[in-house]
Tab-separated table of C-alpha atoms in Angstrom:
chain	number	residue	atom	x	y	z
A	25	MET	CA	0.000	0.000	0.000
A	26	PRO	CA	1.371	3.450	-0.850
A	27	SER	CA	2.719	5.421	2.110
A	28	ALA	CA	0.983	8.609	3.173
A	29	ILE	CA	2.367	11.970	2.000
A	30	PRO	CA	1.335	15.226	3.708
A	31	ARG	CA	-1.028	17.084	1.427
A	32	GLN	CA	0.779	20.404	1.851
A	33	LEU	CA	4.080	18.811	0.775
A	34	LEU	CA	2.402	17.011	-2.107
A	35	THR	CA	0.875	20.262	-3.292
A	36	GLY	CA	4.278	21.940	-3.330
A	37	ILE	CA	5.861	19.076	-5.242
A	38	LEU	CA	3.118	19.115	-7.868
A	39	ILE	CA	3.391	22.873	-8.374
A	40	PHE	CA	7.167	22.558	-8.828
A	41	LEU	CA	6.834	19.706	-11.314
A	42	VAL	CA	4.183	21.502	-13.334
A	43	ALA	CA	6.324	24.639	-13.515
A	44	CYS	CA	9.411	22.718	-14.662
A	45	SER	CA	7.798	20.272	-17.090
A	46	PRO	CA	6.547	20.728	-20.641
A	47	ALA	CA	2.816	20.811	-21.061
A	48	GLN	CA	1.211	17.388	-21.292
A	49	PRO	CA	-2.313	16.363	-22.236
A	50	GLN	CA	-4.477	16.016	-19.167
A	51	SER	CA	-5.400	12.467	-18.228
A	52	THR	CA	-9.066	11.687	-17.803
A	53	HIS	CA	-8.233	8.841	-15.408
A	54	PRO	CA	-6.910	10.087	-12.059
A	55	THR	CA	-4.310	7.824	-10.502
A	56	ALA	CA	-5.669	8.090	-6.977
A	57	ALA	CA	-9.218	8.033	-5.670
A	58	PRO	CA	-10.410	11.310	-4.130
A	59	GLY	CA	-9.904	11.376	-0.387
A	60	THR	CA	-6.968	8.949	-0.370
A	61	PRO	CA	-3.426	9.831	0.741
A	62	GLN	CA	-2.131	10.317	-2.814
A	63	SER	CA	-5.003	12.613	-3.863
A	64	LEU	CA	-5.498	16.325	-3.304
A	65	GLU	CA	-9.260	16.050	-3.823
A	66	PHE	CA	-11.961	15.808	-1.194
A	67	GLY	CA	-13.874	12.522	-1.370
A	68	HIS	CA	-17.678	12.596	-1.535
A	69	GLY	CA	-19.420	9.419	-0.456
A	70	ALA	CA	-22.658	7.881	0.759
A	71	ARG	CA	-23.271	4.909	3.024
A	72	ILE	CA	-25.680	2.521	1.319
A	73	GLU	CA	-27.836	0.058	3.253
A	74	ILE	CA	-27.388	-3.183	1.333
A	75	ASN	CA	-30.623	-4.744	2.597
A	76	ASP	CA	-32.709	-1.754	1.601
A	77	PRO	CA	-34.970	-2.532	-1.368
A	78	ARG	CA	-33.719	0.690	-2.971
A	79	VAL	CA	-30.062	-0.367	-2.923
A	80	GLU	CA	-29.714	-0.649	-6.703
A	81	ALA	CA	-31.474	2.653	-7.301
A	82	SER	CA	-29.338	4.331	-4.626
A	83	LEU	CA	-26.111	3.073	-6.187
A	84	ARG	CA	-27.161	4.259	-9.628
A	85	LEU	CA	-28.201	7.631	-8.225
A	86	ALA	CA	-24.820	8.002	-6.528
A	87	ALA	CA	-23.038	7.270	-9.813
A	88	GLN	CA	-25.288	9.544	-11.859
A	89	ASN	CA	-24.581	12.428	-9.492
A	90	SER	CA	-20.808	11.931	-9.606
A	91	LEU	CA	-20.245	10.823	-6.038
A	92	ASP	CA	-16.786	9.328	-5.649
A	93	TRP	CA	-17.462	6.657	-3.033
A	94	VAL	CA	-20.080	4.400	-1.548
A	95	ALA	CA	-19.695	2.546	1.746
A	96	LEU	CA	-21.152	-0.939	2.193
A	97	ASP	CA	-21.402	-2.955	5.402
A	98	PHE	CA	-20.016	-6.488	5.196
A	99	ASP	CA	-21.887	-8.716	7.620
A	100	TRP	CA	-19.235	-11.400	8.010
A	101	GLU	CA	-21.471	-14.026	9.595
A	102	ALA	CA	-24.141	-13.617	6.909
A	103	ASN	CA	-21.640	-13.821	4.056
A	104	GLN	CA	-19.370	-16.545	5.458
A	105	PRO	CA	-21.238	-18.568	8.078
A	106	ALA	CA	-18.541	-21.278	8.037
A	107	PRO	CA	-14.849	-21.160	7.045
A	108	GLU	CA	-15.465	-22.919	3.724
A	109	ALA	CA	-18.864	-21.336	2.998
A	110	TRP	CA	-19.157	-18.126	0.978
A	111	ASN	CA	-22.356	-16.482	-0.183
A	112	GLU	CA	-21.601	-15.273	-3.716
A	113	THR	CA	-25.171	-14.088	-4.290
A	114	SER	CA	-25.678	-12.147	-1.058
A	115	SER	CA	-26.995	-8.591	-1.042
A	116	PHE	CA	-23.470	-7.446	-0.258
A	117	SER	CA	-21.851	-9.308	-3.166
A	118	ASN	CA	-24.451	-8.011	-5.614
A	119	ALA	CA	-24.124	-4.442	-4.348
A	120	LEU	CA	-20.323	-4.532	-4.493
A	121	ARG	CA	-20.323	-5.818	-8.077
A	122	LEU	CA	-22.830	-3.191	-9.165
A	123	ALA	CA	-20.958	-0.353	-7.443
A	124	ARG	CA	-17.691	-1.296	-9.108
A	125	SER	CA	-19.376	-1.686	-12.512
A	126	LEU	CA	-20.757	1.839	-12.127
A	127	GLY	CA	-17.255	3.209	-11.532
A	128	LEU	CA	-17.788	3.984	-7.852
A	129	GLU	CA	-14.979	3.619	-5.352
A	130	THR	CA	-16.082	1.301	-2.563
A	131	LEU	CA	-15.401	1.280	1.158
A	132	VAL	CA	-16.297	-2.046	2.796
A	133	SER	CA	-16.889	-1.985	6.559
A	134	ILE	CA	-16.314	-5.412	8.122
A	135	LYS	CA	-18.569	-6.187	11.080
A	136	ASN	CA	-20.319	-9.050	12.888
A	137	PRO	CA	-17.622	-11.759	12.759
A	138	PRO	CA	-18.934	-15.350	13.125
A	139	ALA	CA	-18.168	-17.323	16.270
A	140	TRP	CA	-15.443	-19.327	14.494
A	141	ALA	CA	-13.579	-16.056	13.767
A	142	LEU	CA	-13.699	-14.711	17.317
A	143	THR	CA	-11.394	-15.104	20.308
A	144	SER	CA	-11.873	-14.023	23.896
A	145	THR	CA	-10.019	-10.788	23.123
A	146	GLY	CA	-11.796	-9.918	19.865
A	147	PRO	CA	-11.718	-10.898	16.182
A	148	ASP	CA	-9.142	-13.517	15.233
A	149	VAL	CA	-6.177	-11.957	13.419
A	150	GLU	CA	-5.510	-14.832	11.010
A	151	GLN	CA	-9.144	-15.325	10.036
A	152	THR	CA	-9.620	-11.586	9.534
A	153	ALA	CA	-6.491	-11.438	7.389
A	154	LYS	CA	-7.795	-14.284	5.216
A	155	LEU	CA	-11.078	-12.425	4.773
A	156	VAL	CA	-9.416	-9.146	3.811
A	157	LEU	CA	-7.157	-10.925	1.320
A	158	LYS	CA	-10.124	-12.774	-0.201
A	159	LEU	CA	-12.040	-9.534	-0.654
A	160	SER	CA	-8.991	-7.748	-2.068
A	161	ARG	CA	-8.238	-10.526	-4.582
A	162	GLY	CA	-11.824	-10.727	-5.821
A	163	ASP	CA	-13.212	-9.792	-9.221
A	164	SER	CA	-14.708	-6.614	-7.718
A	165	PRO	CA	-12.199	-5.697	-5.017
A	166	PRO	CA	-13.099	-2.824	-2.700
A	167	SER	CA	-10.983	0.305	-2.859
A	168	ALA	CA	-10.775	0.484	0.933
A	169	ILE	CA	-11.700	-1.667	3.911
A	170	GLU	CA	-12.701	-0.425	7.355
A	171	LEU	CA	-11.793	-2.964	10.023
A	172	PHE	CA	-14.486	-3.360	12.677
A	173	PRO	CA	-16.023	0.114	12.976
A	174	ALA	CA	-16.768	1.292	16.503
A	175	ALA	CA	-13.758	-0.690	17.722
A	176	ASN	CA	-13.756	1.491	20.846
A	177	THR	CA	-17.019	-0.170	21.924
A	178	ARG	CA	-17.899	-3.691	22.954
A	179	ALA	CA	-20.563	-3.788	20.242
A	180	GLY	CA	-17.953	-2.983	17.583
A	181	TRP	CA	-15.051	-5.118	18.842
A	182	TYR	CA	-17.182	-8.063	20.069
A	183	ALA	CA	-15.138	-8.159	23.272
A	184	THR	CA	-13.837	-5.623	25.751
A	185	PRO	CA	-12.261	-2.864	23.598
A	186	ASN	CA	-8.514	-3.396	23.420
A	187	ALA	CA	-6.392	-0.857	21.553
A	188	SER	CA	-3.267	-3.039	21.591
A	189	ALA	CA	-5.171	-5.978	20.113
A	190	TYR	CA	-6.707	-3.741	17.455
A	191	ALA	CA	-3.330	-2.241	16.539
A	192	HIS	CA	-1.824	-5.739	16.231
A	193	LEU	CA	-4.673	-6.900	13.993
A	194	PHE	CA	-4.475	-3.796	11.799
A	195	GLU	CA	-0.699	-3.934	11.346
A	196	SER	CA	-0.752	-7.677	10.649
A	197	ILE	CA	-3.302	-7.220	7.878
A	198	ARG	CA	-1.542	-4.199	6.432
A	199	ALA	CA	1.665	-6.241	6.195
A	200	ARG	CA	-0.155	-9.088	4.423
A	201	LEU	CA	-1.648	-6.703	1.871
A	202	GLU	CA	1.732	-5.105	1.211
A	203	ALA	CA	3.412	-8.515	0.863
A	204	GLU	CA	1.004	-9.362	-1.967
A	205	ASN	CA	1.189	-5.863	-3.482
A	206	LEU	CA	-2.556	-5.439	-3.060
A	207	LYS	CA	-3.576	-1.777	-3.246
A	208	THR	CA	-6.557	-1.866	-0.886
A	209	TYR	CA	-6.507	0.992	1.606
A	210	LEU	CA	-7.202	0.193	5.243
A	211	ALA	CA	-9.224	2.585	7.405
A	212	ALA	CA	-8.583	2.231	11.118
A	213	GLY	CA	-11.009	2.426	13.979
A	214	GLY	CA	-14.355	3.671	12.794
A	215	LEU	CA	-14.254	5.292	16.220
A	216	SER	CA	-17.734	5.940	17.554
A	217	ASN	CA	-18.840	9.015	19.469
A	218	LEU	CA	-21.688	7.000	21.038
A	219	LEU	CA	-21.075	4.861	24.124
A	220	SER	CA	-23.629	2.354	25.415
A	221	SER	CA	-21.702	-0.094	27.621
A	222	PRO	CA	-19.619	0.453	30.777
A	223	GLU	CA	-16.743	-1.184	28.889
A	224	ASP	CA	-16.862	1.285	26.013
A	225	VAL	CA	-13.978	3.748	25.695
A	226	ARG	CA	-14.295	7.362	24.587
A	227	ASP	CA	-13.107	7.724	21.017
A	228	VAL	CA	-10.426	10.299	21.893
A	229	ASP	CA	-9.085	8.090	24.704
A	230	PHE	CA	-9.074	4.962	22.532
A	231	LEU	CA	-7.261	6.879	19.808
A	232	GLY	CA	-4.559	7.860	22.299
A	233	GLN	CA	-4.248	4.188	23.246
A	234	LEU	CA	-3.875	3.218	19.583
A	235	TYR	CA	-0.976	5.641	19.259
A	236	ALA	CA	0.578	4.263	22.452
A	237	ALA	CA	0.350	0.813	20.831
A	238	GLY	CA	2.318	2.105	17.836
A	239	LEU	CA	-0.475	2.512	15.283
A	240	HIS	CA	-0.193	5.400	12.802
A	241	PRO	CA	-2.575	4.548	9.940
A	242	ALA	CA	-2.667	6.491	6.702
A	243	ILE	CA	-6.453	6.745	7.146
A	244	LEU	CA	-8.254	7.030	10.474
A	245	SER	CA	-12.037	6.689	10.388
A	246	VAL	CA	-14.705	7.986	12.758
A	247	ARG	CA	-18.468	7.689	13.097
A	248	LEU	CA	-20.415	10.763	14.135
A	249	GLU	CA	-23.899	9.625	15.071
A	250	SER	CA	-26.867	11.659	16.298
A	251	VAL	CA	-24.964	14.925	16.151
A	252	THR	CA	-26.702	18.135	17.164
A	253	VAL	CA	-28.956	20.075	14.857
A	254	ASP	CA	-26.515	22.996	14.717
A	255	PRO	CA	-23.543	22.004	12.508
A	256	LEU	CA	-21.551	25.022	13.712
A	257	ALA	CA	-21.880	24.165	17.415
A	258	PRO	CA	-18.537	24.101	19.285
A	259	PRO	CA	-16.594	20.805	19.357
A	260	ALA	CA	-18.133	18.208	21.696
A	261	PRO	CA	-18.797	14.456	21.450
A	262	ASP	CA	-22.331	15.090	20.148
A	263	THR	CA	-21.522	17.799	17.585
A	264	LEU	CA	-20.283	17.621	14.022
A	265	ARG	CA	-17.141	19.543	14.954
A	266	HIS	CA	-16.118	16.690	17.233
A	267	TYR	CA	-13.800	15.848	14.346
A	268	GLU	CA	-11.677	18.799	15.534
A	269	GLU	CA	-11.157	17.047	18.887
A	270	ILE	CA	-10.152	13.854	17.080
A	271	ARG	CA	-7.721	15.842	14.951
A	272	ALA	CA	-6.194	17.442	18.045
A	273	VAL	CA	-5.308	13.965	19.359
A	274	MET	CA	-3.821	13.043	15.973
A	275	THR	CA	-1.671	16.169	15.934
A	276	ALA	CA	-0.570	15.740	19.549
A	277	ASN	CA	0.701	12.267	18.634
A	278	GLY	CA	2.710	13.352	15.617
A	279	HIS	CA	0.116	12.138	13.130
A	280	SER	CA	-0.460	15.374	11.248
A	281	ASP	CA	0.129	13.589	7.930
A	282	GLY	CA	-2.772	11.194	8.548
A	283	LEU	CA	-6.157	11.627	6.907
A	284	LEU	CA	-9.445	11.530	8.764
A	285	TRP	CA	-12.503	9.964	7.138
A	286	ILE	CA	-16.027	10.385	8.486
A	287	THR	CA	-17.448	7.009	7.485
A	288	GLY	CA	-20.780	7.383	9.235
A	289	LEU	CA	-22.828	10.524	9.781
A	290	SER	CA	-26.357	10.689	11.131
A	291	LEU	CA	-28.555	13.553	12.250
A	292	PRO	CA	-31.510	13.798	14.611
A	293	ALA	CA	-34.791	12.894	12.922
A	294	GLU	CA	-36.134	16.436	13.211
A	295	THR	CA	-33.191	17.988	11.327
A	296	GLU	CA	-33.917	19.867	8.111
A	297	GLN	CA	-31.211	18.277	6.034
A	298	ALA	CA	-30.779	20.805	3.239
A	299	PRO	CA	-29.993	23.811	5.494
A	300	TRP	CA	-27.777	21.570	7.639
A	301	LEU	CA	-25.753	20.433	4.640
A	302	GLU	CA	-25.519	23.958	3.268
A	303	GLN	CA	-23.612	24.949	6.415
A	304	ALA	CA	-21.792	21.690	7.182
A	305	TYR	CA	-20.554	20.733	3.738
A	306	PRO	CA	-18.285	23.730	2.960
A	307	MET	CA	-16.942	23.654	6.516
A	308	MET	CA	-15.900	19.999	6.219
A	309	LYS	CA	-14.530	20.361	2.706
A	310	SER	CA	-12.283	23.230	3.807
A	311	GLN	CA	-10.403	21.008	6.270
A	312	LEU	CA	-7.403	19.576	4.406
A	313	TYR	CA	-7.079	16.707	6.869
A	314	LEU	CA	-10.633	15.488	6.139
A	315	GLY	CA	-10.131	13.093	3.254
A	316	ALA	CA	-13.674	11.854	2.716
A	317	VAL	CA	-17.133	12.097	4.225
A	318	PHE	CA	-19.810	9.445	3.776
A	319	TYR	CA	-23.301	10.838	4.104
A	320	SER	CA	-26.356	8.852	5.085
A	321	GLN	CA	-28.418	7.181	2.375
A	322	THR	CA	-31.203	9.574	3.370
A	323	HIS	CA	-29.201	12.311	1.604
A	324	LEU	CA	-29.577	10.519	-1.711
A	325	ASP	CA	-32.265	12.608	-3.326
A	326	ALA	CA	-31.684	14.980	-6.198
A	327	ARG	CA	-32.064	18.171	-4.145
A	328	LEU	CA	-29.633	17.161	-1.412
A	329	LEU	CA	-27.129	15.603	-3.803
A	330	LYS	CA	-26.695	18.972	-5.482
A	331	LEU	CA	-25.228	20.242	-2.197
A	332	ILE	CA	-22.550	17.551	-1.960
A	333	GLN	CA	-21.575	17.015	-5.564
A	334	PRO	CA	-17.803	17.226	-6.146
A	335	ASN	CA	-18.034	20.468	-8.123
A	336	HIS	CA	-20.292	22.249	-5.616
């Protein structure tokens, strides 16, 4: 997997090269997906519910409106109930194939490991590595994989949250991908701002523990659920600008070259989405460290999509 390059440095290098090189025809095929470490572009995405009857229509709508990414949940137990069993015709498999055929970059979020892939301390490293390699070698490989979102919670890690165990799993899988020269990006954490169990760990605290365990991923992912109606409200665990608090921990741990992805974003039911997006979208896009944001499927209507299109 390519190593991360600070965007400010990359910008300077590109300007220098353009100034010193003869003019070349512009390529219509960018070499890096928007929002990734080798791209200067902000990534626009939507999280698609694969069991929703509108999944095909939602994927086509995302492609027609020039979104860069879609995120799909991979229910491990449903897709691989036994080590030698694989559901090739599952809702996930069909959605992944369609997304790739439509030219959409895909983020796959692995969750719900089966009992045979669990240990007392969380998901089994070897079994998870085999899964990631299988997905990455497939006919429709995902562009990026998010390993066990909400890993700072018992519900997301399927055991007591353990930053050292997560860091070991992540680094082991990253090494396996690099050994096979597979270009799948890994997104770490999917850190959740919502806590529901006494064992759950605040996202900012768990992130500090990940750094203490030696993890410095190119892409760190967070979930911001049930954020307040006011997108400009000061940073707090229940506000959109909580990403600023996450970024402060990244910077304090020497991770200023890392990108932050918001891979889940939900609003209170009473929120008027269009005015919210009109304020939130330009604010998020202006942050160079925010690589990509994945909006809820509820944003996939023509009026709202106009607010988050890449050229908006």
